[in-house]
Short mmCIF file of C-alpha atoms and ligand atoms in Angstrom, two decimals:
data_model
loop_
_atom_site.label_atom_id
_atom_site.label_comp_id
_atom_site.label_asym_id
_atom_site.label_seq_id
_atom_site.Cartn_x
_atom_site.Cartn_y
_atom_site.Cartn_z
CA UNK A 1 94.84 111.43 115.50
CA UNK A 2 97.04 108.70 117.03
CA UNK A 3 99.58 109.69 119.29
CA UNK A 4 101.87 107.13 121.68
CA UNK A 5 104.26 108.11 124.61
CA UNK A 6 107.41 106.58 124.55
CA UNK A 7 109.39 106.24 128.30
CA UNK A 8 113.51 106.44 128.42
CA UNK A 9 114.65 103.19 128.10
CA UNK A 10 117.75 101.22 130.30
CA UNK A 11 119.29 100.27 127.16
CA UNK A 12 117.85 98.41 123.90
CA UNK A 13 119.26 94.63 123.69
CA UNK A 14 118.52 91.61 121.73
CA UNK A 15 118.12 89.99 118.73
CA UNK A 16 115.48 91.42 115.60
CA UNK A 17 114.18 90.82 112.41
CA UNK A 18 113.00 94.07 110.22
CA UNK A 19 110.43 93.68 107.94
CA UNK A 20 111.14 93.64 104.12
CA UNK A 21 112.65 96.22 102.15
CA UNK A 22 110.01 98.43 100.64
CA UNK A 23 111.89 99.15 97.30
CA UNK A 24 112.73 95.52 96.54
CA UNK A 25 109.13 94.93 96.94
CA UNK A 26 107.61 97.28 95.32
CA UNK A 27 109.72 95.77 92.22
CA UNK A 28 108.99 92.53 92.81
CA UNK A 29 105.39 93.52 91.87
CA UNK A 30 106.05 95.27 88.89
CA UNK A 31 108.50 93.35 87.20
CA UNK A 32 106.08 90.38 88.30
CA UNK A 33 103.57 91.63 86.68
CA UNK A 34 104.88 91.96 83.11
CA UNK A 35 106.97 89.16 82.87
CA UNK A 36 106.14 85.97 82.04
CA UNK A 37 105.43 83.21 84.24
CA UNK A 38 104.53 83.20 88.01
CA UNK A 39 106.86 85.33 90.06
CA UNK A 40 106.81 84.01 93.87
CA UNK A 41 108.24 86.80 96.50
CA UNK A 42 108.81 85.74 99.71
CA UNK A 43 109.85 88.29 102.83
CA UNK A 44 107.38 90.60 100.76
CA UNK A 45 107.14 93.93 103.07
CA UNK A 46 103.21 94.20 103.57
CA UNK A 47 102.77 98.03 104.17
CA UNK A 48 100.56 100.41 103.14
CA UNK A 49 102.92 101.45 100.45
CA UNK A 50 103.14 98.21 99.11
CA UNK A 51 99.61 97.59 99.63
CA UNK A 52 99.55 100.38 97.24
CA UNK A 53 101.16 98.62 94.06
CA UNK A 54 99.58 95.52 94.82
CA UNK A 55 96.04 97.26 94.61
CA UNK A 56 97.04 98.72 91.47
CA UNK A 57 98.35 95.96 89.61
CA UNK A 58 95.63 93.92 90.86
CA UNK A 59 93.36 96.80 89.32
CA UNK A 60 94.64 96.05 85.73
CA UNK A 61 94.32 92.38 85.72
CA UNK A 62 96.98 90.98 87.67
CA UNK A 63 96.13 88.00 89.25
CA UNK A 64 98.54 88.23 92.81
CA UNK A 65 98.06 85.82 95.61
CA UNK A 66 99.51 86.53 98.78
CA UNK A 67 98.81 83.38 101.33
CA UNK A 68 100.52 86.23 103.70
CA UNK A 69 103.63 83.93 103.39
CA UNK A 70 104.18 83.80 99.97
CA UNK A 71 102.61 86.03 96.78
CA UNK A 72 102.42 85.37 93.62
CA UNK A 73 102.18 86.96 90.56
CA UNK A 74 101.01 85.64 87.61
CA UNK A 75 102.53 87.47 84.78
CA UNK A 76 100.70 88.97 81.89
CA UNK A 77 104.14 89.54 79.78
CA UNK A 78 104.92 93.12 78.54
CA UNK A 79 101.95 94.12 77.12
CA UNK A 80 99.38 92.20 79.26
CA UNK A 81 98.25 94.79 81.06
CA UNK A 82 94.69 95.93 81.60
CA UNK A 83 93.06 99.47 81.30
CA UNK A 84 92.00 100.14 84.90
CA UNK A 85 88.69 100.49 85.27
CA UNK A 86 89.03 103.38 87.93
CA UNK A 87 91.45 106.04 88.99
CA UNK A 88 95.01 104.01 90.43
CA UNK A 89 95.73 105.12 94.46
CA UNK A 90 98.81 105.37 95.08
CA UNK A 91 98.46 106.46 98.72
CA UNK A 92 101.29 108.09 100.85
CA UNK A 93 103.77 106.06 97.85
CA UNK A 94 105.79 108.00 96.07
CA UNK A 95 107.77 105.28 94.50
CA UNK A 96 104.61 103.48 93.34
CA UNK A 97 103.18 107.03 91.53
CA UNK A 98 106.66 107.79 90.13
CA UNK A 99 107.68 104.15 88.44
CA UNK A 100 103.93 103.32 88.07
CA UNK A 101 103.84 106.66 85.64
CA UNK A 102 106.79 105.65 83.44
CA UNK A 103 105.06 101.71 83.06
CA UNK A 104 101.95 103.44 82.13
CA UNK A 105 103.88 105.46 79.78
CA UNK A 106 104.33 102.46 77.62
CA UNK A 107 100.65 101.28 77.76
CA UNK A 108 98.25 101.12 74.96
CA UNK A 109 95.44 102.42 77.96
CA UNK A 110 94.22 105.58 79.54
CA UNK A 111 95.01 105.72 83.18
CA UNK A 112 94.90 108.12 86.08
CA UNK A 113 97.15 108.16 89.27
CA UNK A 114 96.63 109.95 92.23
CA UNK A 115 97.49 109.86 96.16
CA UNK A 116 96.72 110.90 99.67
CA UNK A 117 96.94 114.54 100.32
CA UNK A 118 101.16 114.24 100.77
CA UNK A 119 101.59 113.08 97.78
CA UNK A 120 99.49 115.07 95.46
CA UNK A 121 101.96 117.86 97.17
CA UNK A 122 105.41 116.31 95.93
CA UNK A 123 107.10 117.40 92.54
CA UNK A 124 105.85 114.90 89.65
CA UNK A 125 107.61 117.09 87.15
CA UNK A 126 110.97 115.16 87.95
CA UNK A 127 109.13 112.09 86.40
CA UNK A 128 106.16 113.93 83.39
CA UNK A 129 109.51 115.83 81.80
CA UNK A 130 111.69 112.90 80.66
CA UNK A 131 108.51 110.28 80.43
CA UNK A 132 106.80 113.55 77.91
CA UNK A 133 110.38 113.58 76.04
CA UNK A 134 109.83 110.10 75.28
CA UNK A 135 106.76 110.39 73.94
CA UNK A 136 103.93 109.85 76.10
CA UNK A 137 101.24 111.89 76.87
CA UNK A 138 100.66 113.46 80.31
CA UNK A 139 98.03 115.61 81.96
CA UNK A 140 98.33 116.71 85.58
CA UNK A 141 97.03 119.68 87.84
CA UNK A 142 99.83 122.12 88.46
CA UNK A 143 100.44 121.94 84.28
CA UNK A 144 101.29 118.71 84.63
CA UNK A 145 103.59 118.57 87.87
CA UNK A 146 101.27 117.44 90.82
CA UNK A 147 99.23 114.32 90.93
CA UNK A 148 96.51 113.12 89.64
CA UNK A 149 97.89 112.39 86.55
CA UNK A 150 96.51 111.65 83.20
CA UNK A 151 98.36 109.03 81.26
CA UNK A 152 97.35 108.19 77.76
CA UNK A 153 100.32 105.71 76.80
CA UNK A 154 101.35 104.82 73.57
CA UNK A 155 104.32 104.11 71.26
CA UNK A 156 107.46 105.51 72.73
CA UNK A 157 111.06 106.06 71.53
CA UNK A 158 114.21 106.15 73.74
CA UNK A 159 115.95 108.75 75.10
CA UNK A 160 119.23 109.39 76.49
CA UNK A 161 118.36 111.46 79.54
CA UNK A 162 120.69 113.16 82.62
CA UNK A 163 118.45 113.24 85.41
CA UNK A 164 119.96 116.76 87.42
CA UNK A 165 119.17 114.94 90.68
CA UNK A 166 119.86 111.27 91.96
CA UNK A 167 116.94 109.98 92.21
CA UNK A 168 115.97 106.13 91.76
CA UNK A 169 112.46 106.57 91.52
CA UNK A 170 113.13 109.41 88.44
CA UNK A 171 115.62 106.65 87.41
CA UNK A 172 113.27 103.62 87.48
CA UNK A 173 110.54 105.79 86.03
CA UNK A 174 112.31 106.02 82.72
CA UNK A 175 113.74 102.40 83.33
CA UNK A 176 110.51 101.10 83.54
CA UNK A 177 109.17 103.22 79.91
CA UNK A 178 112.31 102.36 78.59
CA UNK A 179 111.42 98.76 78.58
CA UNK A 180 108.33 99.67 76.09
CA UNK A 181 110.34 102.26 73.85
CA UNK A 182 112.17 101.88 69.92
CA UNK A 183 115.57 101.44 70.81
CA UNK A 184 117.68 102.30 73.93
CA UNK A 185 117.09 104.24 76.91
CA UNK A 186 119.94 105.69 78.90
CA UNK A 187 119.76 107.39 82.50
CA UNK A 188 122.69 108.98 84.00
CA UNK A 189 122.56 110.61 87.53
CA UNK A 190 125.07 112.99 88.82
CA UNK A 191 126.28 110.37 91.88
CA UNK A 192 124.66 106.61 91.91
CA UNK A 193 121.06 106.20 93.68
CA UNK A 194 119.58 102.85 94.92
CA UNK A 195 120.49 100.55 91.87
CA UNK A 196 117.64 97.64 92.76
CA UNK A 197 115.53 98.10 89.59
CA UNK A 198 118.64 97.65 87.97
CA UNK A 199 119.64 94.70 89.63
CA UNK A 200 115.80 93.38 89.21
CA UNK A 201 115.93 94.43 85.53
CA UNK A 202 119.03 91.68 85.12
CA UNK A 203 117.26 88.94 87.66
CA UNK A 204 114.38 89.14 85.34
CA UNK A 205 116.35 88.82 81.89
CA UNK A 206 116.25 92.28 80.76
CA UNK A 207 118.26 93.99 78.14
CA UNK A 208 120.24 96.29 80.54
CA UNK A 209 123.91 97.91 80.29
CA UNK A 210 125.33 99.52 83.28
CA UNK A 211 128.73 102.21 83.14
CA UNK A 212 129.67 103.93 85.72
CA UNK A 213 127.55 107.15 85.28
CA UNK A 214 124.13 105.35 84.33
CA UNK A 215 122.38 102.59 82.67
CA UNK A 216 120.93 101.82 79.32
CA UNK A 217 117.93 99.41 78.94
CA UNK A 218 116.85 97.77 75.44
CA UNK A 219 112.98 98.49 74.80
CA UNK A 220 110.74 95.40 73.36
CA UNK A 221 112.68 92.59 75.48
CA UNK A 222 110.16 90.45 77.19
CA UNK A 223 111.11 89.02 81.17
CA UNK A 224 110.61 86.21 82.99
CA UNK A 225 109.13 84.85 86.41
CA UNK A 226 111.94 84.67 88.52
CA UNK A 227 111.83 83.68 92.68
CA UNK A 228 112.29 86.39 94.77
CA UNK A 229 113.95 86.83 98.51
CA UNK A 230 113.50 90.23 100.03
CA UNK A 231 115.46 90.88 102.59
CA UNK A 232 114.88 93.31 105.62
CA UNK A 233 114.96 97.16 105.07
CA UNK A 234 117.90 98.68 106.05
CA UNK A 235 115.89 101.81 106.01
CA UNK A 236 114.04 100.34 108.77
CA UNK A 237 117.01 98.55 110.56
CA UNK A 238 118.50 102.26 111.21
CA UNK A 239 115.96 102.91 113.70
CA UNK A 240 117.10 100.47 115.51
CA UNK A 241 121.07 100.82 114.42
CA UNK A 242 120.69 104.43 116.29
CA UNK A 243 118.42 103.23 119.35
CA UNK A 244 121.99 100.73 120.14
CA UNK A 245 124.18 103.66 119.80
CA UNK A 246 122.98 105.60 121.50
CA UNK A 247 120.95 103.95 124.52
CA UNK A 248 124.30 102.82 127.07
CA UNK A 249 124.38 99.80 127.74
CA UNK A 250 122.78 98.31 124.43
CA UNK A 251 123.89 95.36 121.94
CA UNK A 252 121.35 94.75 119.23
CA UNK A 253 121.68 92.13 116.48
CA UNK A 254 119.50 92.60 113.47
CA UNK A 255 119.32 89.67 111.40
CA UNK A 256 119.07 89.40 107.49
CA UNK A 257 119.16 93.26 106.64
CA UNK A 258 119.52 94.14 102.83
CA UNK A 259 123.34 95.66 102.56
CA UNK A 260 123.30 96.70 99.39
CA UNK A 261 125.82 99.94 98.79
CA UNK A 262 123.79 101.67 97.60
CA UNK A 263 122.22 102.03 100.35
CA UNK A 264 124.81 101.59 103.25
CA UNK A 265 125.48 105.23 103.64
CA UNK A 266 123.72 105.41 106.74
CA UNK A 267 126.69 102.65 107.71
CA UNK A 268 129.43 104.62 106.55
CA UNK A 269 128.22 107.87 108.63
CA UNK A 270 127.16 106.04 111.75
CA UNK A 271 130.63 104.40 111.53
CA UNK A 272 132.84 107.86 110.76
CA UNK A 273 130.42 109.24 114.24
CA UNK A 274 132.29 106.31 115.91
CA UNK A 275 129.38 104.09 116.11
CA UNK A 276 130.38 100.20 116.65
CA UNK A 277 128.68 98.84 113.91
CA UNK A 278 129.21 94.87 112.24
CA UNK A 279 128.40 93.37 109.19
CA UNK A 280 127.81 89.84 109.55
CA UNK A 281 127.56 86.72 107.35
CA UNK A 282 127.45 88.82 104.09
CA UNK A 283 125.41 86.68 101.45
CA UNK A 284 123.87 87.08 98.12
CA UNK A 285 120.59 86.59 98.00
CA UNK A 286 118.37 87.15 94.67
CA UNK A 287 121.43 89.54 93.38
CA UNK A 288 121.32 91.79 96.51
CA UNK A 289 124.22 91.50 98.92
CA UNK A 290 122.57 90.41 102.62
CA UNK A 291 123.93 90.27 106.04
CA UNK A 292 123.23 90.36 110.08
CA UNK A 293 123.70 93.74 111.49
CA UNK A 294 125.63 93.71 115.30
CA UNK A 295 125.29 97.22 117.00
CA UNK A 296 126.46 98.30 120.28
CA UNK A 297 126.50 101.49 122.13
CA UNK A 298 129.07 103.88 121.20
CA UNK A 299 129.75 107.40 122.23
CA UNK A 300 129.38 109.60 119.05
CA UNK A 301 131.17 112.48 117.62
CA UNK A 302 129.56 115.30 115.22
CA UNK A 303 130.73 114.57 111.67
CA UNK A 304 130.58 116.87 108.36
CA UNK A 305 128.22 114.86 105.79
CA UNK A 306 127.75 115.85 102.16
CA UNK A 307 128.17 114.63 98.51
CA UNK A 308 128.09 111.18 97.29
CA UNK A 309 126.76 109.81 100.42
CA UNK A 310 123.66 111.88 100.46
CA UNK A 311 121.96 109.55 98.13
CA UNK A 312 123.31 106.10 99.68
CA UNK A 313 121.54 107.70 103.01
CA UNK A 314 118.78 109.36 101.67
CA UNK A 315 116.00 107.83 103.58
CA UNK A 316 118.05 107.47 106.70
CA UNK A 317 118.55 111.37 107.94
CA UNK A 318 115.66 111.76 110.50
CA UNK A 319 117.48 108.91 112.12
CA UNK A 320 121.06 110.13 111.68
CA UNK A 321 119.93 113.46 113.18
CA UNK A 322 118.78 111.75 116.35
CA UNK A 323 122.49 110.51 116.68
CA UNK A 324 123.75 113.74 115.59
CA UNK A 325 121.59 115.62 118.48
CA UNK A 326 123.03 112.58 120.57
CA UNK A 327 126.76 113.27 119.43
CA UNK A 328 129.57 115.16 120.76
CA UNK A 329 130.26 118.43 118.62
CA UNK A 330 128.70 119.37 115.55
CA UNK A 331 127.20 117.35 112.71
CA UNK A 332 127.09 119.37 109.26
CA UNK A 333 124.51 118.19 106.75
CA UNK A 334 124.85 119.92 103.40
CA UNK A 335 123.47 118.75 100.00
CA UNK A 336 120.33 117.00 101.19
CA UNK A 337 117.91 119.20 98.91
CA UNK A 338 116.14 116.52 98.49
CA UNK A 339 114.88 115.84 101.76
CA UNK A 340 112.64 119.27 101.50
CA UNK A 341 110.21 117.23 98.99
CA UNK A 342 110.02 113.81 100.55
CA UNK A 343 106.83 112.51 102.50
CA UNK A 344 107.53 115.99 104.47
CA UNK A 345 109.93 118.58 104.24
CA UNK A 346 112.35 116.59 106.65
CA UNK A 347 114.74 119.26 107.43
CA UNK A 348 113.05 121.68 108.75
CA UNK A 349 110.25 118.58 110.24
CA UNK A 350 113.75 117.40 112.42
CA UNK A 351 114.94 120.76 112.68
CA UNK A 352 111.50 121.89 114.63
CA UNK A 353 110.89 118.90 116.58
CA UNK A 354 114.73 118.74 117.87
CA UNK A 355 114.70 122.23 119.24
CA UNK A 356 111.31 121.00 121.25
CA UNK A 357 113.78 118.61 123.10
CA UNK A 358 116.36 121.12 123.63
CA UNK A 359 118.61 120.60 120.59
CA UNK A 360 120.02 123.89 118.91
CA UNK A 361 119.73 123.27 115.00
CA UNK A 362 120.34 125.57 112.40
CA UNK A 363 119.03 125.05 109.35
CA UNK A 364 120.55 125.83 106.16
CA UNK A 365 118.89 125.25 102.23
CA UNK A 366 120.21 122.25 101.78
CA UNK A 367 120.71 120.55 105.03
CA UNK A 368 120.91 121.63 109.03
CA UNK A 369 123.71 122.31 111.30
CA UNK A 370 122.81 120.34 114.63
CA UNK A 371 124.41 120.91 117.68
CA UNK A 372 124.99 117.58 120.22
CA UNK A 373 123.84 117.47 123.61
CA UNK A 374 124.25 114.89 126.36
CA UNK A 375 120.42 116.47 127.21
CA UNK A 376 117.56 115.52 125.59
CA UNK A 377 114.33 116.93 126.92
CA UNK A 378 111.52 114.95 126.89
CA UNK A 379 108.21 116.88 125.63
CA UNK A 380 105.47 116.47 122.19
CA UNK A 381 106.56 116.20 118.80
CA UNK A 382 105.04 116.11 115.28
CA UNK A 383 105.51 113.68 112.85
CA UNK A 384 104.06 115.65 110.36
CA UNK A 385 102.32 112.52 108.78
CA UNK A 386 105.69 111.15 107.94
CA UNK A 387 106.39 107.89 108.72
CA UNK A 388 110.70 108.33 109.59
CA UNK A 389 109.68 111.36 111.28
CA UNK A 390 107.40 109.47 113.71
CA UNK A 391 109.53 106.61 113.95
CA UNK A 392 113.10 108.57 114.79
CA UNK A 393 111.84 110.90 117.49
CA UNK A 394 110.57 107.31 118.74
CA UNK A 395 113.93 106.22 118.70
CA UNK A 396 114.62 109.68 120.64
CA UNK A 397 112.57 108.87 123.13
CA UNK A 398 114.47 106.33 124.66
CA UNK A 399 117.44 108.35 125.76
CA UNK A 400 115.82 111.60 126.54
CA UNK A 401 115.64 112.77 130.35
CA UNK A 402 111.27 112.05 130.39
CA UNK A 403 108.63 110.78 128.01
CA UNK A 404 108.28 111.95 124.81
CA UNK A 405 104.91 111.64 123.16
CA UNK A 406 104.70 111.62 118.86
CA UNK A 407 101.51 112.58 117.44
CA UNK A 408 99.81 111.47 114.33
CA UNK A 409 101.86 107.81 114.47
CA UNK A 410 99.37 106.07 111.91
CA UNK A 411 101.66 107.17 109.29
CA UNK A 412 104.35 104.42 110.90
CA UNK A 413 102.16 101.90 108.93
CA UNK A 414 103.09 102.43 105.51
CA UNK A 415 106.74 100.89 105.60
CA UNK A 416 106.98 99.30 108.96
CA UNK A 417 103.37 98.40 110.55
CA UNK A 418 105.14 96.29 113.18
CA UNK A 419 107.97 99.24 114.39
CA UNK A 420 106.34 100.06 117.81
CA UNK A 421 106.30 96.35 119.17
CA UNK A 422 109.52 95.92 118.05
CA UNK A 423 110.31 98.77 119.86
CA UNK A 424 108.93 97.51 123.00
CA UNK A 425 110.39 94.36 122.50
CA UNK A 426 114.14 95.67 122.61
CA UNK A 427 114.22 98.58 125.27
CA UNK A 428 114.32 97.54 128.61
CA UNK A 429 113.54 99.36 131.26
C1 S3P B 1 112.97 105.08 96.48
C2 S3P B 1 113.78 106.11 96.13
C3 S3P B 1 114.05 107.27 97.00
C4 S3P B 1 113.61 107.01 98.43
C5 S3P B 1 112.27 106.36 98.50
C6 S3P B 1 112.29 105.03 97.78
C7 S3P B 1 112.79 103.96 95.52
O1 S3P B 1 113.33 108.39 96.51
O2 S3P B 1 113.59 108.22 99.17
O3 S3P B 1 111.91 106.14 99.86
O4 S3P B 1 112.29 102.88 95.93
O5 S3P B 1 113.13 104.12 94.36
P1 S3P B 1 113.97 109.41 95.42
O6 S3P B 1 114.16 108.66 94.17
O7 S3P B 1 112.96 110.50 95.29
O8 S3P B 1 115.25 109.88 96.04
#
């Protein structure tokens, strides 16, 4: 198992591109691969997550070229698609099981999905309910909650469907069947999740209506190739927005970062912590706002975090709790059920490998109570095969009063291959 040992760092300066964002791309694929026309996606994030989708599209007949610059995607319109001739690996992805199911849906094919031994643990329910509502048939172990799944796709029929969590990748799911089904499909969500399908969906001509609890999308309205930018991840940027925090001494600048708000909550709490935080040159590129990111140390304070902005942040709390163990007072998280069934049970993953370093964190259900310190120790965590979790207590590392070595780091590979040179490249010492 890999492991790496991380020294405190003087301060973490300079200027940085992230790599892609790994939910744009994953749509660029899809949408790519039923429209018609050749899609070209540049900035294309080229993890193992994305690798995922690639393989599997690729596995029913998509021809996709990727000259590691550029790919393309030669569409096969809406019904195009091949039956695979083998079981579809999704890998560590949950976004490429989850919207992958609801495409198949639609399909006049057998297919079977299935994952690496994380996924084939997280809830698939969320996604077989609605998608079995709307007509499709679905087999899975678990009665049809856990992966591998068994789609036999066929005719379906809209449905109007309130998902009871905010979830884009329940949302795109039903999006993405929705496109294949008699009539109109509506999605509501109790508080908005990351709208890119949606945005996608319109880039790429589809029938879509948006209000402000949901969206509907017309079924039997065929896309077309459009060019796509991705910009960087700000999922991966926040590694490096909380290394500038809170190493003294730091300025960072992290150019061409996707700013999308749906996805900025990890701005807005960094901000109400007092962090120093910039949004430069704001731009619009392929219908997602853009801009450069300017960070500079900042001493924190603990903040109370719940509601709406749990979903804007979703992906972003093992790296808000390193600034929360960093921060003065206490910082509150409450309503972040959700992080219990991502690529590990975050909360009590952060939780367990905070106290290691001398944090006191309580945690509750739905979130953790954690307890600032101007301390860290230094010591071995876990990532618990979870890429954030590997890559905040990384971020830890550079503040804390000795090395800190993170076990089982190969997991860093599926959304941001190039994180630990980076890394390297910013912290002095
Ligand atoms: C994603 C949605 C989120 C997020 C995941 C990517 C997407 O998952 O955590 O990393 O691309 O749609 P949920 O929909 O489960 O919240």
């Amino acid at each position: 198992m890999d492991s790496i040992t991380i020294q405190p760092a003087a301060s973490a300066r300079g200027e940085i591109i992230v790599p892609g964002d790994k939910s744009i791309s994953h749509r660029s694929i899809m949408l790519g691969a039923i429209a018609n026309g050749v899609t070209t996606v540049r900035g294309f994030l080229r993890g193992e997550d994305n690798m995922s989708t690639m393989h599997a599209f690729r596995d029913m007949g998509v021809e996709i070229n990727d000259d590691g610059e550029t790919v393309r995607i030669t569409g096969r319109g809406l019904h195009g698609l091949k039956e695979p001739g083998n079981v579809l690996d999704c890998g560590n992805s949950g976004t490429t099981i989850r919207l992958i199911t609801g495409l198949l849906s639609g399909q006049s094919f057998f297919s079977v999905v299935t994952g690496d031994q994380y996924l084939r643990k997280r809830p698939m329910k969320r996604v077989v309910d609605p998608l079995t509502r709307m007509g499709a048939r679905i087999a899975g172990r678990g009665g049809g909650t856990l992966a591998p799944l068994a789609i036999s796709g066929g005719p379906l029929q809209g449905i109007d469907y309130q998902s009871p969590v905010s979830s884009a990748q329940i949302k795109s799911s039903i999006m993405l069947a929705g496109l294949y089904a008699a009539g109109e499909t509506t999605v509501t969500e109790p508080s908005l999740s990351r709208d890119h399908s949606e945005r996608m969906f319109q880039l790429f001509g589809a029938s879509l209506v948006r209000n402000a609890s949901g969206v509907t999308v017309r079924g039997g309205v065929e896309l077309a190739a459009r060019e796509v930018s991705v910009p960087g991840d700000i999922s991966s940027a926040a590694f490096f927005i909380v290394a500038a925090l809170i190493t003294p001494g730091s300025e960072l600048l992290i150019k061409n970062v996707g700013v999308n708000p749906s996805r900025t909550g990890v701005i807005d709490i960094l901000q109400a912590m007092g962090g120093d935080i910039r949004l430069l040159e704001l731009r619009d590129v392929s219908g997602e706002p853009v801009a450069d990111i300017l960070v500079r140390y900042s001493s924190l304070k603990g903040i109370a975090i719940s509601g709406t902005v749990v979903p804007r942040a979703i992906d972003e709390f093992p790296a808000i709790c390193v600034a929360a163990a960093r921060a003065e007072g206490v910082t509150t998280i409450r309503d972040a059920m959700e992080l219990r069934v991502k690529e590990t049970d975050r909360i009590t993953a952060m939780a367990d490998n905070l106290r290691k370093l001398g944090i006191t964190v309580t945690e509750t259900e739905d979130g953790m109570d954690i307890f600032g310190s101007e301390r860290l120790l230094g010591g071995t965590v876990d990532s618990s095969g979870d890429h954030r979790i590997a890559m905040s207590m990384s971020v830890a590392a550079l503040v804390a009063s000795g090395p800190i070595t993170v076990t089982d780091i190969s997991c860093v590979s599926t959304s941001f291959p190039t994180f630990f040179q980076l890394l390297g490249k910013v912290a002095a010492k």
